[in-house]
Coordinates of C-alpha atoms in Angstrom, one line a residue:
Chain A
X658 CA 56.8 -26.7 -16.9
X659 CA 53.7 -26.5 -14.9
X660 CA 55.5 -27.0 -11.8
X661 CA 57.9 -24.2 -12.5
X662 CA 55.3 -21.8 -13.6
X663 CA 53.2 -22.6 -10.7
X664 CA 55.8 -22.4 -8.1
X665 CA 57.4 -19.3 -9.5
X666 CA 54.0 -17.6 -9.3
X667 CA 53.6 -18.9 -5.7
X668 CA 57.1 -17.6 -4.7
X669 CA 56.6 -14.2 -6.4
X670 CA 53.3 -13.8 -4.7
X671 CA 54.5 -14.9 -1.2
X672 CA 57.6 -12.5 -1.6
X673 CA 55.4 -9.7 -2.7
X674 CA 52.8 -10.1 0.2
X675 CA 55.7 -10.3 2.7
X676 CA 57.2 -7.0 1.3
X677 CA 53.8 -5.5 1.3
X678 CA 53.5 -6.2 5.0
X679 CA 56.7 -4.4 5.8
X680 CA 54.8 -1.1 5.6
X681 CA 57.9 0.9 4.4
X682 CA 57.6 2.7 1.1
X683 CA 60.4 0.9 -0.7
X684 CA 59.7 -2.7 0.3
X685 CA 56.0 -2.1 -0.5
X686 CA 56.9 -0.8 -4.0
X687 CA 59.1 -3.7 -4.6
X688 CA 56.4 -6.0 -3.1
X689 CA 53.6 -4.6 -5.4
X690 CA 56.1 -5.0 -8.3
X691 CA 56.7 -8.7 -7.6
X692 CA 53.0 -9.2 -7.1
X693 CA 52.4 -7.7 -10.4
X694 CA 54.9 -10.0 -12.0
X695 CA 53.2 -12.9 -10.3
X696 CA 49.8 -11.8 -11.7
X697 CA 51.2 -11.3 -15.1
X698 CA 52.6 -14.8 -15.2
X699 CA 49.4 -16.1 -13.8
X700 CA 47.3 -14.4 -16.3
X701 CA 49.5 -15.8 -19.1
X702 CA 49.0 -19.2 -17.7
X703 CA 45.4 -18.9 -17.5
X704 CA 45.0 -19.4 -21.2
X705 CA 46.6 -23.0 -20.8
X706 CA 50.4 -23.4 -21.2
X707 CA 51.6 -24.3 -24.8
X708 CA 54.9 -24.3 -26.2
X709 CA 55.8 -23.3 -29.9
X710 CA 52.5 -22.4 -30.9
X711 CA 51.2 -19.2 -32.3
X712 CA 48.3 -17.2 -30.9
X713 CA 46.5 -17.4 -34.3
X714 CA 44.4 -20.2 -35.5
X715 CA 45.8 -21.6 -38.4
X716 CA 43.5 -21.7 -41.6
X717 CA 44.9 -25.0 -42.8
X718 CA 43.6 -27.6 -40.5
X719 CA 46.1 -27.4 -37.8
X720 CA 43.8 -26.6 -34.6
X721 CA 46.6 -26.3 -32.2
X722 CA 47.1 -22.7 -31.0
X723 CA 47.8 -20.9 -27.9
X724 CA 45.1 -18.6 -26.5
X725 CA 45.5 -15.0 -27.6
X726 CA 43.3 -13.3 -25.1
X727 CA 45.4 -13.8 -22.0
X728 CA 48.3 -12.3 -23.9
X729 CA 46.2 -9.1 -24.7
X730 CA 45.2 -9.1 -21.1
X731 CA 48.7 -9.4 -19.8
X732 CA 49.7 -6.6 -22.0
X733 CA 47.2 -4.2 -20.8
X734 CA 47.8 -5.4 -17.1
X735 CA 51.7 -4.7 -17.7
X736 CA 51.0 -1.2 -19.0
X737 CA 48.7 -0.3 -16.1
X738 CA 51.1 -1.7 -13.5
X739 CA 53.9 0.3 -14.9
X740 CA 51.8 3.3 -14.8
X741 CA 50.8 2.6 -11.2
X742 CA 54.1 2.0 -10.1
X743 CA 55.3 5.3 -11.5
X744 CA 52.7 7.0 -9.7
X745 CA 53.2 5.1 -6.4
X746 CA 57.0 6.1 -6.5
X747 CA 56.1 9.7 -7.0
X748 CA 53.5 9.7 -4.3
X749 CA 55.7 7.8 -1.9
X750 CA 58.5 10.2 -2.6
X751 CA 56.3 13.2 -2.0
X752 CA 55.0 11.7 1.2
X753 CA 58.5 10.9 2.3
X754 CA 59.7 14.4 1.5
X755 CA 56.7 16.0 3.1
X756 CA 56.6 14.0 6.4
X757 CA 60.2 12.7 6.7
X758 CA 59.0 9.3 7.3
X759 CA 58.6 6.4 4.9
X760 CA 56.0 4.4 6.8
X761 CA 52.9 3.6 4.9
X762 CA 50.6 3.2 7.9
X763 CA 49.7 6.4 9.7
X764 CA 51.5 6.1 13.0
X765 CA 49.6 7.7 15.9
X766 CA 52.4 9.9 16.9
X767 CA 52.0 12.1 13.6
X768 CA 49.2 13.8 15.4
X769 CA 46.4 13.3 17.9
X770 CA 43.9 13.6 15.2
X771 CA 44.8 10.6 12.9
X772 CA 42.7 7.6 13.0
X773 CA 44.3 4.6 14.2
X774 CA 43.3 2.7 11.2
X775 CA 46.1 0.4 10.9
X776 CA 48.3 0.2 14.0
X777 CA 48.6 -3.4 14.3
X778 CA 52.0 -3.6 12.6
X779 CA 53.6 -1.3 15.0
X780 CA 56.0 -3.9 16.1
X781 CA 56.9 -5.2 12.7
X782 CA 58.9 -2.1 11.6
Chain B
X1154 CA 23.8 2.3 -34.3
X1155 CA 23.6 4.8 -31.4
X1156 CA 26.8 6.4 -30.6
X1157 CA 25.3 8.2 -27.6
X1158 CA 26.2 5.5 -25.3
X1159 CA 29.9 5.8 -25.5
X1160 CA 29.7 9.6 -25.0
X1161 CA 29.9 9.6 -21.3
X1162 CA 33.3 8.0 -21.6
X1163 CA 34.6 9.8 -24.8
X1164 CA 33.6 13.4 -23.7
X1165 CA 35.6 13.5 -20.5
X1166 CA 38.4 11.5 -22.1
X1167 CA 38.7 14.2 -24.7
X1168 CA 38.0 16.9 -22.3
X1169 CA 40.8 16.0 -19.8
X1170 CA 43.8 16.3 -22.1
X1171 CA 42.4 19.4 -23.7
X1172 CA 42.3 20.9 -20.1
X1173 CA 45.7 19.5 -19.0
X1174 CA 47.6 20.6 -22.1
X1175 CA 45.9 23.7 -23.5
X1176 CA 43.9 25.4 -20.8
X1177 CA 46.4 24.7 -17.7
X1178 CA 47.7 28.2 -17.4
X1179 CA 44.2 29.7 -17.4
X1180 CA 42.2 28.5 -14.4
X1181 CA 39.1 30.5 -15.7
X1182 CA 39.2 28.7 -19.0
X1183 CA 39.7 25.4 -17.3
X1184 CA 36.8 26.0 -15.0
X1185 CA 34.5 27.0 -17.9
X1186 CA 35.6 24.1 -20.0
X1187 CA 35.2 21.7 -16.9
X1188 CA 31.8 23.0 -15.8
X1189 CA 30.4 23.0 -19.4
X1190 CA 31.8 19.6 -20.0
X1191 CA 30.0 18.2 -16.9
X1192 CA 26.8 20.0 -17.8
X1193 CA 26.9 18.4 -21.2
X1194 CA 27.6 15.0 -19.5
X1195 CA 24.4 15.5 -17.3
X1196 CA 22.5 16.3 -20.4
X1197 CA 23.8 13.2 -22.2
X1198 CA 23.1 11.1 -19.1
X1199 CA 19.6 12.5 -18.9
X1200 CA 19.1 11.6 -22.6
X1201 CA 20.6 8.1 -21.9
X1202 CA 18.3 7.6 -19.0
X1203 CA 15.3 8.4 -21.1
X1204 CA 16.6 6.1 -23.8
X1205 CA 16.9 3.3 -21.4
X1206 CA 13.6 4.0 -19.8
X1207 CA 11.6 1.7 -22.1
X1208 CA 13.4 -1.1 -20.8
X1209 CA 15.5 -2.3 -23.7
X1210 CA 19.1 -3.1 -23.1
X1211 CA 21.1 -1.1 -25.7
X1212 CA 24.4 -2.5 -26.6
X1213 CA 27.3 -0.4 -28.2
X1214 CA 29.9 -2.6 -30.0
X1215 CA 33.1 -1.0 -30.3
X1216 CA 34.5 -1.5 -33.8
X1217 CA 31.2 -3.4 -34.5
X1218 CA 32.6 -6.6 -33.3
X1219 CA 30.0 -9.1 -32.1
X1220 CA 29.8 -9.5 -28.4
X1221 CA 31.8 -12.2 -27.0
X1222 CA 34.8 -11.4 -29.1
X1223 CA 34.6 -7.6 -29.1
X1224 CA 34.3 -5.0 -26.5
X1225 CA 30.8 -3.9 -25.7
X1226 CA 29.4 -1.1 -23.6
X1227 CA 25.8 -2.1 -22.3
X1228 CA 23.4 0.6 -21.4
X1229 CA 20.4 -0.7 -19.3
X1230 CA 18.2 1.1 -16.8
X1231 CA 20.8 0.4 -14.0
X1232 CA 23.9 1.7 -15.7
X1233 CA 21.9 4.7 -17.1
X1234 CA 20.7 5.5 -13.6
X1235 CA 24.3 5.3 -12.3
X1236 CA 25.7 7.5 -15.1
X1237 CA 23.0 10.1 -14.3
X1238 CA 23.8 9.9 -10.7
X1239 CA 27.4 10.3 -11.4
X1240 CA 27.2 13.3 -13.6
X1241 CA 24.6 15.1 -11.3
X1242 CA 26.8 14.6 -8.3
X1243 CA 29.9 15.6 -10.4
X1244 CA 28.3 18.9 -11.4
X1245 CA 27.3 19.7 -7.8
X1246 CA 30.8 18.9 -6.5
X1247 CA 32.5 20.7 -9.3
X1248 CA 30.5 23.9 -8.6
X1249 CA 31.6 23.8 -4.9
X1250 CA 35.2 23.2 -5.9
X1251 CA 35.1 26.1 -8.3
X1252 CA 33.4 28.5 -6.0
X1253 CA 35.4 27.8 -2.9
X1254 CA 38.7 27.9 -4.9
X1255 CA 39.5 24.3 -4.1
X1256 CA 40.5 23.7 -7.8
X1257 CA 43.2 26.4 -7.7
X1258 CA 44.9 25.0 -4.8
X1259 CA 47.0 22.5 -6.7
X1260 CA 47.5 21.9 -10.3
X1261 CA 45.5 19.9 -12.8
X1262 CA 42.3 19.6 -10.7
X1263 CA 39.9 19.8 -13.7
X1264 CA 41.8 17.4 -15.9
X1265 CA 41.9 14.9 -13.0
X1266 CA 38.2 15.5 -12.4
X1267 CA 37.3 14.7 -16.0
X1268 CA 39.5 11.6 -16.1
X1269 CA 37.8 10.3 -12.9
X1270 CA 34.3 10.9 -14.6
X1271 CA 35.5 9.0 -17.6
X1272 CA 36.5 6.1 -15.3
X1273 CA 33.2 6.0 -13.3
X1274 CA 31.1 6.4 -16.4
X1275 CA 33.1 3.8 -18.2
X1276 CA 32.8 1.3 -15.2
X1277 CA 29.1 1.6 -15.1
X1278 CA 28.7 1.1 -18.8
X1279 CA 31.2 -1.7 -19.7
X1280 CA 29.8 -5.0 -20.5
X1281 CA 32.7 -7.2 -19.7
X1282 CA 34.8 -7.6 -16.6
X1283 CA 38.3 -7.0 -17.9
X1284 CA 37.1 -3.5 -19.0
X1285 CA 35.7 -3.1 -15.7
X1286 CA 39.2 -3.6 -14.4
X1287 CA 40.6 -1.1 -16.9
X1288 CA 38.0 1.5 -16.0
X1289 CA 38.7 0.9 -12.4
X1290 CA 42.3 1.7 -12.9
X1291 CA 41.4 4.8 -14.8
X1292 CA 39.2 6.1 -12.1
X1293 CA 41.6 5.1 -9.6
X1294 CA 44.6 6.8 -11.0
X1295 CA 42.6 10.0 -11.4
X1296 CA 41.5 9.5 -7.7
X1297 CA 45.0 9.3 -6.6
X1298 CA 45.9 12.7 -8.1
X1299 CA 42.6 14.1 -6.7
X1300 CA 43.2 12.6 -3.2
X1301 CA 46.6 14.4 -2.9
X1302 CA 45.5 17.5 -4.6
X1303 CA 46.5 20.7 -2.6
X1304 CA 49.2 18.5 -0.8
X1305 CA 50.1 18.7 2.7
X1306 CA 51.8 16.1 5.0
X1307 CA 48.8 14.3 6.4
X1308 CA 47.1 14.2 2.9
X1309 CA 50.3 12.7 1.2
X1310 CA 50.5 10.1 3.9
X1311 CA 46.9 9.2 3.6
X1312 CA 47.2 9.2 0.0
X1313 CA 50.2 6.9 -0.1
X1314 CA 48.1 4.4 2.0
X1315 CA 45.3 4.8 -0.4
X1316 CA 47.3 4.1 -3.4
X1317 CA 48.9 1.0 -2.0
X1318 CA 45.7 -0.4 -0.8
X1319 CA 44.1 0.0 -4.2
X1320 CA 47.2 -1.3 -6.0
X1321 CA 46.9 -4.4 -4.0
X1322 CA 43.3 -4.7 -4.6
X1323 CA 44.0 -4.3 -8.5
X1324 CA 46.4 -7.2 -8.3
X1325 CA 43.8 -9.2 -6.6
X1326 CA 41.4 -8.1 -9.3
X1327 CA 43.8 -9.5 -12.0
X1328 CA 44.1 -12.8 -10.0
X1329 CA 40.3 -13.2 -9.8
X1330 CA 40.1 -12.4 -13.6
X1331 CA 42.8 -14.9 -14.4
X1332 CA 41.1 -17.6 -12.4
X1333 CA 37.6 -16.8 -13.9
X1334 CA 39.1 -16.8 -17.5
X1335 CA 40.9 -20.1 -16.8
X1336 CA 37.7 -21.9 -15.6
X1337 CA 35.3 -20.3 -18.0
X1338 CA 37.2 -19.0 -21.1
X1339 CA 35.3 -15.7 -21.3
X1340 CA 35.2 -12.3 -19.5
X1341 CA 32.2 -10.9 -21.2
X1342 CA 29.5 -10.6 -18.6
X1343 CA 26.7 -11.9 -20.8
X1344 CA 28.8 -14.8 -22.0
X1345 CA 29.6 -15.6 -18.4
X1346 CA 26.1 -15.5 -17.6
X1347 CA 25.5 -18.2 -20.3
X1348 CA 28.4 -20.4 -19.2
X1349 CA 28.0 -20.1 -15.6
X1350 CA 24.7 -22.3 -15.1
X1351 CA 26.5 -25.0 -17.2
X1352 CA 29.2 -25.5 -14.7
X1353 CA 28.1 -28.3 -12.4
X1354 CA 28.4 -27.8 -8.9
X1355 CA 31.0 -30.4 -8.1
X1356 CA 33.4 -28.7 -10.6
X1357 CA 32.8 -25.2 -9.5
X1358 CA 35.6 -25.0 -7.0
X1359 CA 37.8 -22.8 -8.9
X1360 CA 34.8 -20.6 -10.1
X1361 CA 34.1 -20.2 -6.5
X1362 CA 37.4 -19.1 -5.8
X1363 CA 37.2 -16.5 -8.5
X1364 CA 34.0 -15.3 -7.3
X1365 CA 35.2 -14.9 -3.7
X1366 CA 38.3 -13.0 -5.0
X1367 CA 36.0 -10.8 -7.1
X1368 CA 33.9 -10.1 -4.2
X1369 CA 36.9 -9.1 -2.0
X1370 CA 38.0 -6.7 -4.7
X1371 CA 34.6 -5.0 -5.1
X1372 CA 34.3 -5.1 -1.3
X1373 CA 37.5 -3.1 -1.2
X1374 CA 35.9 -0.4 -3.4
X1375 CA 32.7 -0.6 -1.6
X1376 CA 34.6 -0.3 1.8
X1377 CA 32.8 -3.4 3.1
X1378 CA 34.0 -4.9 6.6
X1379 CA 37.3 -6.6 6.4
X1380 CA 38.7 -4.2 3.9
X1381 CA 37.0 -1.0 4.9
X1382 CA 40.0 0.5 6.7
X1383 CA 41.3 2.6 4.0
X1384 CA 38.2 4.6 3.9
X1385 CA 38.1 6.6 7.0
X1386 CA 41.8 7.9 6.6
X1387 CA 41.5 8.5 2.8
X1388 CA 38.0 10.4 3.0
X1389 CA 39.0 12.4 6.1
X1390 CA 42.3 13.6 4.5
X1391 CA 41.2 14.2 0.9
X1392 CA 40.2 17.6 -0.1
X1393 CA 36.4 18.0 0.8
X1394 CA 35.1 18.3 -2.7
X1395 CA 37.1 15.3 -3.7
X1396 CA 35.8 13.3 -0.8
X1397 CA 32.3 14.4 -1.9
X1398 CA 33.0 13.1 -5.4
X1399 CA 34.5 9.9 -3.9
X1400 CA 31.0 9.3 -2.5
X1401 CA 30.2 7.8 -5.9
X1402 CA 33.3 5.6 -5.9
X1403 CA 32.1 3.3 -3.2
X1404 CA 28.9 3.0 -5.1
X1405 CA 31.0 1.7 -8.2
X1406 CA 32.0 -1.3 -5.9
X1407 CA 28.3 -1.7 -4.9
X1408 CA 27.2 -1.5 -8.4
X1409 CA 29.8 -4.1 -9.5
X1410 CA 28.7 -6.3 -6.8
X1411 CA 25.2 -5.9 -7.8
X1412 CA 25.7 -6.3 -11.4
X1413 CA 28.0 -9.4 -11.4
X1414 CA 26.1 -11.1 -8.6
X1415 CA 22.8 -10.8 -10.3
X1416 CA 23.6 -11.3 -13.8
X1417 CA 26.5 -13.8 -13.7
X1418 CA 26.8 -15.6 -10.4
X1419 CA 23.4 -15.0 -8.9
X1420 CA 20.4 -17.1 -9.0
X1421 CA 20.6 -19.8 -11.7
X1422 CA 24.3 -20.5 -11.3
X1423 CA 24.3 -23.7 -9.3
X1424 CA 28.0 -23.4 -8.2
X1425 CA 28.1 -19.9 -7.2
X1426 CA 24.5 -18.8 -6.3
X1427 CA 24.8 -19.2 -2.4
X1428 CA 28.2 -17.5 -2.3
X1429 CA 27.3 -13.7 -2.3
X1430 CA 24.6 -13.8 0.2
X1431 CA 26.3 -16.1 2.6
X1432 CA 29.4 -13.8 2.8
X1433 CA 28.0 -10.4 2.0
X1434 CA 25.3 -10.4 4.6
X1435 CA 27.4 -10.8 7.8
X1436 CA 30.1 -8.5 6.5
X1437 CA 27.6 -5.8 5.7
X1438 CA 26.1 -6.1 9.2
X1439 CA 29.6 -5.7 10.7
X1440 CA 30.1 -2.8 8.3
X1441 CA 27.1 -0.9 9.7
X1442 CA 28.4 -1.5 13.4
X1443 CA 31.7 -0.1 12.4
X1444 CA 30.4 2.8 10.9
X1445 CA 28.1 3.5 13.8
X1446 CA 30.8 3.1 16.4
X1447 CA 33.2 5.0 14.1
X1448 CA 30.7 8.1 13.9
X1449 CA 30.3 7.7 17.9
X1450 CA 34.1 7.6 18.4
X1451 CA 35.4 10.1 15.9
X1452 CA 37.3 13.1 17.3
X1453 CA 37.2 15.1 14.0
X1454 CA 34.4 16.2 11.9
X1455 CA 35.8 14.7 8.5
X1456 CA 36.5 11.2 9.9
X1457 CA 33.0 11.3 11.6
X1458 CA 31.5 11.7 8.1
X1459 CA 33.8 9.2 6.6
X1460 CA 32.6 6.6 9.2
X1461 CA 28.9 7.5 8.4
X1462 CA 29.8 6.8 4.7
X1463 CA 31.0 3.2 6.0
X1464 CA 27.8 2.8 7.7
X1465 CA 25.7 3.8 4.9
X1466 CA 27.6 1.5 2.6
X1467 CA 26.8 -1.3 5.1
X1468 CA 23.1 -0.5 5.0
X1469 CA 23.3 -0.5 1.3
X1470 CA 24.9 -3.8 1.1
X1471 CA 22.6 -5.6 3.6
X1472 CA 19.9 -4.8 1.0
X1473 CA 22.2 -5.9 -1.8
X1474 CA 23.1 -9.2 -0.2
X1475 CA 19.5 -10.4 -0.3
X1476 CA 19.4 -10.4 -4.0
X1477 CA 15.6 -10.1 -4.3
X1478 CA 13.8 -7.7 -6.4
X1479 CA 12.3 -5.8 -3.6
X1480 CA 15.5 -5.6 -1.6
X1481 CA 17.4 -4.4 -4.7
X1482 CA 14.9 -1.6 -5.3
X1483 CA 15.4 -0.4 -1.7
X1484 CA 19.1 -0.8 -2.3
X1485 CA 19.1 1.4 -5.5
X1486 CA 17.0 4.0 -3.7
X1487 CA 19.3 4.1 -0.8
X1488 CA 22.3 4.3 -3.1
X1489 CA 21.0 7.3 -4.8
X1490 CA 20.2 8.9 -1.5
X1491 CA 23.5 7.9 0.4
X1492 CA 25.5 9.2 -2.5
X1493 CA 23.9 12.7 -2.2
X1494 CA 23.7 12.7 1.5
X1495 CA 27.5 11.9 1.7
X1496 CA 28.4 14.4 -0.6
X1497 CA 26.1 17.1 1.0
X1498 CA 27.7 16.4 4.3
X1499 CA 31.3 16.7 2.9
X1500 CA 30.4 19.9 1.3
X1501 CA 28.9 21.5 4.4
X1502 CA 31.8 20.2 6.4
X1503 CA 34.0 21.9 4.0
X1504 CA 32.2 25.3 4.5
X1505 CA 32.3 24.9 8.3
X1506 CA 36.0 23.6 8.5
X1507 CA 37.3 26.4 6.2
X1508 CA 35.9 29.0 8.6
X1509 CA 36.9 27.1 11.9
X1510 CA 40.4 26.2 10.6
X1511 CA 40.3 22.9 12.3
X1512 CA 37.8 20.1 12.0
X1513 CA 38.6 18.8 15.6
X1514 CA 35.4 18.4 17.5
X1515 CA 36.0 20.8 20.3
X1516 CA 34.3 24.2 21.2
X1517 CA 35.7 27.0 19.2
X1518 CA 34.5 30.5 18.9
X1519 CA 31.4 30.6 16.8
X1520 CA 31.9 31.2 13.0
X1521 CA 30.1 33.9 11.2
X1522 CA 26.8 32.4 9.8
X1523 CA 26.8 29.9 12.6
X1524 CA 23.1 29.5 12.1
X1525 CA 23.2 28.9 8.5
X1526 CA 26.1 26.3 8.8
X1527 CA 24.1 24.7 11.7
X1528 CA 20.9 24.4 9.7
X1529 CA 22.8 22.9 6.8
X1530 CA 24.6 20.6 9.0
X1531 CA 21.3 19.6 10.7
X1532 CA 19.6 18.9 7.5
X1533 CA 22.5 16.9 6.0
X1534 CA 23.1 14.9 9.1
X1535 CA 19.3 13.9 9.5
X1536 CA 19.5 12.8 5.8
X1537 CA 22.6 10.6 6.5
X1538 CA 21.4 9.2 9.8
X1539 CA 17.9 8.3 8.3
X1540 CA 15.6 10.6 10.1
X1541 CA 12.3 11.8 8.6
X1542 CA 11.5 13.9 6.4
X1543 CA 14.4 13.5 4.1
X1544 CA 15.1 10.5 1.8
X1545 CA 17.3 8.7 4.2
X1546 CA 14.3 7.8 6.1
X1547 CA 12.4 6.4 3.3
X1548 CA 15.6 4.6 2.1
X1549 CA 16.0 2.9 5.4
X1550 CA 12.4 2.1 5.5
X1551 CA 12.3 0.4 2.1
X1552 CA 15.7 -1.5 3.1
X1553 CA 13.7 -2.7 6.3
X1554 CA 10.5 -3.5 4.5
X1555 CA 12.6 -5.6 2.2
X1556 CA 14.3 -7.7 4.7
X1557 CA 11.4 -9.3 6.4
X1558 CA 12.4 -12.8 5.8
X1559 CA 12.7 -14.6 9.3
X1560 CA 16.3 -15.6 8.8
X1561 CA 17.5 -12.0 8.2
X1562 CA 15.1 -9.8 10.1
X1563 CA 16.7 -10.1 13.5
X1564 CA 20.2 -9.2 12.3
X1565 CA 19.4 -6.7 9.7
X1566 CA 16.7 -4.8 11.6
X1567 CA 18.7 -4.6 14.9
X1568 CA 21.9 -3.7 13.0
X1569 CA 20.2 -1.0 10.9
X1570 CA 18.1 0.4 13.8
X1571 CA 20.8 0.4 16.4
X1572 CA 23.2 1.7 13.8
X1573 CA 20.9 4.6 13.0
X1574 CA 20.5 5.3 16.6
X1575 CA 24.2 5.5 17.2
X1576 CA 24.7 7.6 14.1
X1577 CA 22.1 10.1 15.3
X1578 CA 23.8 10.3 18.5
X1579 CA 27.1 10.8 17.0
X1580 CA 26.0 13.5 14.7
X1581 CA 24.0 15.1 17.4
X1582 CA 27.2 15.3 19.5
X1583 CA 29.2 16.6 16.7
X1584 CA 26.6 19.2 15.8
X1585 CA 26.2 20.4 19.5
X1586 CA 30.0 20.8 19.9
X1587 CA 30.4 22.5 16.5
X1588 CA 27.5 24.9 16.6
X1589 CA 26.0 25.2 20.2
X1590 CA 29.0 25.1 22.4
X1591 CA 30.7 27.4 20.0
X1592 CA 28.2 30.0 20.6
X1593 CA 28.8 29.4 24.4
X1594 CA 32.6 30.1 24.2
X1595 CA 32.7 33.3 22.3
X1596 CA 33.9 35.3 25.0
X1597 CA 32.6 38.4 26.7
X1598 CA 30.2 39.4 24.2
X1599 CA 26.7 38.6 25.4
X1600 CA 25.4 37.6 22.1
X1601 CA 27.4 35.8 19.4
X1602 CA 27.6 39.0 17.1
X1603 CA 28.6 38.8 13.6
X1604 CA 32.3 39.9 14.0
X1605 CA 33.0 38.3 17.2
X1606 CA 34.8 35.4 15.9
X1607 CA 37.2 37.6 14.1
X1608 CA 38.1 39.6 17.1
X1609 CA 38.8 36.4 19.1
X1610 CA 41.8 35.5 17.1
X1611 CA 43.1 38.6 15.4
X1612 CA 46.5 36.8 14.4
X1613 CA 44.6 34.7 11.8
X1614 CA 42.7 36.5 9.1
X1615 CA 39.6 34.6 9.1
X1616 CA 38.1 33.6 5.7
X1617 CA 35.3 35.7 4.5
X1618 CA 31.7 34.5 5.1
X1619 CA 30.5 32.0 2.6
X1620 CA 28.8 33.7 -0.3
X1621 CA 25.7 32.4 -1.7
X1622 CA 27.4 30.7 -4.5
X1623 CA 29.6 28.8 -2.2
X1624 CA 26.6 27.5 -0.2
X1625 CA 24.5 26.9 -3.4
X1626 CA 26.1 23.3 -4.2
X1627 CA 25.3 22.1 -0.6
X1628 CA 21.7 23.4 -0.9
X1629 CA 21.5 21.8 -4.3
X1630 CA 22.4 18.3 -2.8
X1631 CA 19.9 19.0 -0.1
X1632 CA 17.3 19.9 -2.7
X1633 CA 18.2 16.7 -4.3
X1634 CA 17.6 14.7 -1.2
X1635 CA 14.3 16.7 -0.6
X1636 CA 13.1 15.9 -4.2
X1637 CA 14.1 12.3 -3.7
X1638 CA 11.7 12.1 -0.7
X1639 CA 9.0 14.1 -2.4
X1640 CA 9.1 12.0 -5.5
X1641 CA 9.7 8.8 -3.8
X1642 CA 6.7 7.2 -5.3
X1643 CA 7.6 7.6 -9.0
X1644 CA 11.3 7.0 -8.2
X1645 CA 10.6 3.8 -6.4
X1646 CA 8.3 2.5 -9.2
X1647 CA 11.1 3.4 -11.7
X1648 CA 13.6 1.6 -9.6
X1649 CA 11.3 -1.3 -9.3
X1650 CA 11.4 -1.7 -13.1
X1651 CA 15.2 -1.2 -13.1
X1652 CA 15.7 -4.1 -10.4
X1653 CA 13.3 -6.2 -12.6
X1654 CA 15.5 -5.7 -15.6
X1655 CA 18.5 -6.4 -13.7
X1656 CA 17.2 -9.7 -12.5
X1657 CA 16.2 -10.6 -16.2
X1658 CA 19.2 -12.3 -16.9
X1659 CA 18.0 -13.7 -20.2
X1660 CA 17.0 -10.3 -21.5
X1661 CA 20.6 -9.1 -20.8
X1662 CA 22.3 -12.1 -22.5
X1663 CA 20.0 -11.9 -25.6
X1664 CA 20.6 -8.1 -26.0
X1665 CA 24.3 -8.4 -25.8
X1666 CA 24.8 -11.6 -27.6
X1667 CA 22.5 -11.0 -30.4
X1668 CA 24.1 -11.0 -33.8
X1669 CA 24.9 -7.7 -35.4
X1670 CA 22.3 -7.2 -38.3
X1671 CA 19.9 -4.6 -36.9
X1672 CA 20.7 -1.0 -37.9

């Protein structure tokens, strides 16, 4: 199980980072979603992996339980990442409709005044 | 138990929905509520600062759960100072936004503003790292809204970039938290401070990864070198009052670095004590250089100021990276100064740009009140660049004075001094183009008369001259800088005690983890 969890986190993260580097709105949103899944699973695993155990310490001697804190953290993280994704979709849509381009980086041709802060990925698009 | 401590979080949290739902159709009511709320916040922050001034660490346990299990808010001198700084800055910025009408150019400015204050105050007060994440998200989600306030193509695109950058940062934050939790089993700062020294150096690999991840996350917020690239585009395209408020957001990153790396991973934790200084110091040096060259190379006024903010963060973090008490005192002084200096510059720039209609650095007909703007810009620029007599000079002097160790002095002094020189040159260039050359291009009229600019371009109805109320916030920020310079003695001795308390790790731990029986 450790192998499956670890490799799924790895694959999700790799996919997320790859999509993030595409610098187009839709892939970036998908990439951030993948990353947030990866981080949720990772947070979940940070309390150690346990099967068939409740997150409550039993009163009657049985000391085996799964750590409840990561579950609370994951819950919060999921809620926040949902909200953030919604905001991102709206802002991405707004930016697309305003500027007719779905590039994330500010391309130099949008105006002479924009700073070339992130022009290294010109060729990737 | 004192309930005052949670008020800086609760008050904006209650006020924001009220403004958003009940007062959204009446801008006057919303303004009144927002200004009143921020004024009350300032009063509360003053009260908290007085409360914390005696050096005790006050702990507020939410739901009265004891510390490692429940959520705590911790008020010590540093967090009180930061909350005070936030509320003072917020009031100045808010007055500017109201008097210049920025708040009416889009919807929900005041509600978002209050949510932003809630997030910032919460981030300064919280006593565990996961809630730091939550408050980061609160302040970020409000800042997304503020960033794209008033809309526009460039602003939306810059806003999108900013959101994506910060979402990636948030994900990294969660990875760091997961790693930290997996290796220590706690996320409470005081509890971490207890457990961290117990981790032997040979088993600290995972913790070191977590610490570096955390530092990257805070560096994103603080606009430190490898991850600073979002800042110039964001600040340059944000509405000016929002950019002025964002001056405190970079300080949230600096505060988090300071707090976490002194209390938890700092001196006394064998596995991680060397990490922050080793990586932070060179990064901060490069940040100074980047900021200075950015100021030199900027072709527009707003990016120029944004790059000067990057440079000031570099100076601040150079002092932070040393993790000694004198350096921290200098860093705190410089932090207060640079917050107000950056805000003041943005506010002045807003006044100028509104009347010039473009912030490109090219000679344009002089605006009315050219002299007033020139004087304001000059004062704000010398504060930012660190020239006497304003507090920037004293701040940089304190930082230089604290960095006298042989290994640091060469890099730090040359970076700060050369960086300041380049910043001065950049500001001088911008100022002379904006205010001197503009008087030369006013046309046939021999002297730049008052209505000359208006006749130059009759197609555009030029905005009216800035009223006293519109100039007042920038003046207020300047007055703050002057006061910071005049009262440098008492303020520095106050900050010395603050940094002494910050390095008193045991005092913090004892206060937070003490059992709940007093009351």
